[in-house]
mmCIF file of C-alpha atoms in Angstrom:
data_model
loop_
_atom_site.group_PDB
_atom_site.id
_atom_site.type_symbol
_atom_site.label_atom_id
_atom_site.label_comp_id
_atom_site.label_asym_id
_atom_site.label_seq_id
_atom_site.Cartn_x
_atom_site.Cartn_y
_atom_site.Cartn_z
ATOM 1 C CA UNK A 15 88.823 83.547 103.151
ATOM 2 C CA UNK A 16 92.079 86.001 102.699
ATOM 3 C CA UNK A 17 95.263 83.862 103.376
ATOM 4 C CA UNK A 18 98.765 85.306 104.415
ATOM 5 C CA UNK A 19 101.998 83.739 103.632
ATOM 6 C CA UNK A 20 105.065 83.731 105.538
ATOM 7 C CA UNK A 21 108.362 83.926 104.505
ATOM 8 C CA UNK A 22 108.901 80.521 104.916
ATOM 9 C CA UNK A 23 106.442 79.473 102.837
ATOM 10 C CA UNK A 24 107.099 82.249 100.064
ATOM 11 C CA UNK A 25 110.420 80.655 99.940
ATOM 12 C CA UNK A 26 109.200 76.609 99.840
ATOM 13 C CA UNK A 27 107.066 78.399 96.884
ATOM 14 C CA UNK A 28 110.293 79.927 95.177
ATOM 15 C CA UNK A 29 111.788 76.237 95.772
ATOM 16 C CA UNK A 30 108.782 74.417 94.421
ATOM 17 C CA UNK A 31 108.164 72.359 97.179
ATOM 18 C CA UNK A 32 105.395 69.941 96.103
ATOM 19 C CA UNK A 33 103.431 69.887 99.082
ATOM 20 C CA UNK A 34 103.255 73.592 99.400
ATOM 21 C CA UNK A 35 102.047 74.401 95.553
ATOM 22 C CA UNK A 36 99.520 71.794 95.980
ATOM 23 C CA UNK A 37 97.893 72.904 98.893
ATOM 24 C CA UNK A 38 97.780 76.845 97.392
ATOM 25 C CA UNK A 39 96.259 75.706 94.332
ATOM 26 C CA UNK A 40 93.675 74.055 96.193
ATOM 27 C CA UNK A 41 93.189 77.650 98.099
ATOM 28 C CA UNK A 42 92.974 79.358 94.853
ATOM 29 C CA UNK A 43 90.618 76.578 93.324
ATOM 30 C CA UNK A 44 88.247 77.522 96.392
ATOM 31 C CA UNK A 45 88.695 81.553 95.460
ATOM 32 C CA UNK A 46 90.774 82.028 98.789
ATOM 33 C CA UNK A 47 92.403 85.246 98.481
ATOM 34 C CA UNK A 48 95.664 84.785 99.022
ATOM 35 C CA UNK A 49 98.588 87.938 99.965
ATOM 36 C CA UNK A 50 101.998 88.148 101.152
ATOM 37 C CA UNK A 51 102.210 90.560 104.167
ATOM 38 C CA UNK A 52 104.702 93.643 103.345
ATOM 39 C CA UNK A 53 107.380 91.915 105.912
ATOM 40 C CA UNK A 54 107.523 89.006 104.598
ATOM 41 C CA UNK A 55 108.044 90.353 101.169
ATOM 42 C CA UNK A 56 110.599 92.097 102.331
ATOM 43 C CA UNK A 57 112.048 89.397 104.422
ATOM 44 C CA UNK A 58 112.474 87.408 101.328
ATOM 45 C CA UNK A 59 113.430 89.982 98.921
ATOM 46 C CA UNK A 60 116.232 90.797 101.385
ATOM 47 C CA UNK A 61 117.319 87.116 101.883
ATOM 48 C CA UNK A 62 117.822 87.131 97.695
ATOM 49 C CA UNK A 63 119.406 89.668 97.368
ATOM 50 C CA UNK A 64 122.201 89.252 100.207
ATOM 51 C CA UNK A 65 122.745 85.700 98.956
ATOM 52 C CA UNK A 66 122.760 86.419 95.702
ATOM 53 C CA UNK A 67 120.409 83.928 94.188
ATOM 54 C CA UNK A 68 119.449 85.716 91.145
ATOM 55 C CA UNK A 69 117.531 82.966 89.313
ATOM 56 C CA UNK A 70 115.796 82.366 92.606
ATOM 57 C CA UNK A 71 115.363 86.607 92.789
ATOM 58 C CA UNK A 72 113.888 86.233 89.219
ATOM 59 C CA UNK A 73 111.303 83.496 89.771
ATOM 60 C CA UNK A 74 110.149 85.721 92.732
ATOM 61 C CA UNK A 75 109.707 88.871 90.949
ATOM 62 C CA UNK A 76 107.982 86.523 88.481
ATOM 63 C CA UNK A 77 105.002 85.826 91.112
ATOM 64 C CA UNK A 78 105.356 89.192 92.861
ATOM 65 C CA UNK A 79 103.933 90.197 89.394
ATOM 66 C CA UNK A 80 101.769 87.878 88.617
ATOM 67 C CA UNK A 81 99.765 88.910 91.825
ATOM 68 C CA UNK A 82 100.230 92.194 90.596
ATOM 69 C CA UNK A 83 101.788 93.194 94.194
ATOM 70 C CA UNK A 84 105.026 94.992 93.513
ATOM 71 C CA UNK A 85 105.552 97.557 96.094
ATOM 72 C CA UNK A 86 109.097 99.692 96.576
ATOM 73 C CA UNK A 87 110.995 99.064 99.693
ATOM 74 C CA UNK A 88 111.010 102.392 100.804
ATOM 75 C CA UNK A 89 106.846 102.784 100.024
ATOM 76 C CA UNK A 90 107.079 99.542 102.298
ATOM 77 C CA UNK A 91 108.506 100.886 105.271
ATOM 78 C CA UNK A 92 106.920 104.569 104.558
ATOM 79 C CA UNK A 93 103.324 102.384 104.710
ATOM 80 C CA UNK A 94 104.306 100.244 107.301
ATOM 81 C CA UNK A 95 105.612 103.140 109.675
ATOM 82 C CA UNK A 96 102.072 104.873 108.785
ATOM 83 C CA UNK A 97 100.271 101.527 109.685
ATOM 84 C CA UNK A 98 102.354 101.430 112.945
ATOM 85 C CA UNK A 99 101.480 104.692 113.980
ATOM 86 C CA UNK A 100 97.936 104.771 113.068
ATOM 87 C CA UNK A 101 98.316 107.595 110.672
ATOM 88 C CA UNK A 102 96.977 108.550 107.463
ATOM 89 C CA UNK A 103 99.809 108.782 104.299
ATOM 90 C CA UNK A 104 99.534 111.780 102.415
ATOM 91 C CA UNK A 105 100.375 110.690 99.124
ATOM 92 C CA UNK A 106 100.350 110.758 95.130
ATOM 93 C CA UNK A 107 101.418 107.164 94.773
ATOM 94 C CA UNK A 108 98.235 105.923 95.991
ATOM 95 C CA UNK A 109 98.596 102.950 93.004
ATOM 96 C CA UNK A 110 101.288 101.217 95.097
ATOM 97 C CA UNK A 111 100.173 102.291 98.990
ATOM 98 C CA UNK A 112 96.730 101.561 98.218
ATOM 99 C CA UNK A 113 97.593 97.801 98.089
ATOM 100 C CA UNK A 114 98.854 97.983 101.455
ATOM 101 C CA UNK A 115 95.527 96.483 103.597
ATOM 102 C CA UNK A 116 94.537 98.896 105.734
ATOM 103 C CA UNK A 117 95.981 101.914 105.319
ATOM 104 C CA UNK A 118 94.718 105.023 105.219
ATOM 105 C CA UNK A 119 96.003 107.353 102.020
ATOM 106 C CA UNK A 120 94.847 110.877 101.352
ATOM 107 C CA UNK A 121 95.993 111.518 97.725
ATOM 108 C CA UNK A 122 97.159 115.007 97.051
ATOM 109 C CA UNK A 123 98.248 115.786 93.549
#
């Protein structure tokens, strides 16, 4: 089962919220895939940044990377517009895109 978090929940994660860890390492425990949808990474990454919460910035780079799921904003929104319009990318950066679910990348090089 592939789970999606919300930005809420990305950010009771950042704030170690007891109820919230326990119940994804339960999911994990049981294999569930779990992903955080490219809004809501943005969503949050946007939040840090405009409040400044560096420490709180850091221990959610910390996880981005763990799930080995760092995109670029702009490869964000480039993907997302892509998904939106139901187009294929043309791209050579298909090692970030291609972890966007469901789009379509042609890789030119």
């Amino acid at each position: 089962m592939t789970y999606f978090l919300d930005a809420n929940i990305i950010s009771y994660i950042i704030k170690q919220i007891p109820s919230v860890l326990t119940r994804l390492q339960d999911l994990v425990r049981n294999n569930a895939s779990i992903k955080i949808p490219i809004v809501a990474y943005y969503e949050v990454k946007r939040g840090l940044l405009a409040n400044k919460t560096s420490s709180r910035l850091a221990i959610f780079d910390t996880q981005i990377k763990q799930l080995g799921s760092i995109i670029e904003d702009a490869d964000l929104f480039i993907g997302a517009s892509a998904l939106e319009n139901n187009a294929i990318l043309i791209t050579n950066n298909a090692r970030h895109l291609q972890r966007i679910p469901n789009l379509q990348i042609e890789i030119l090089k």
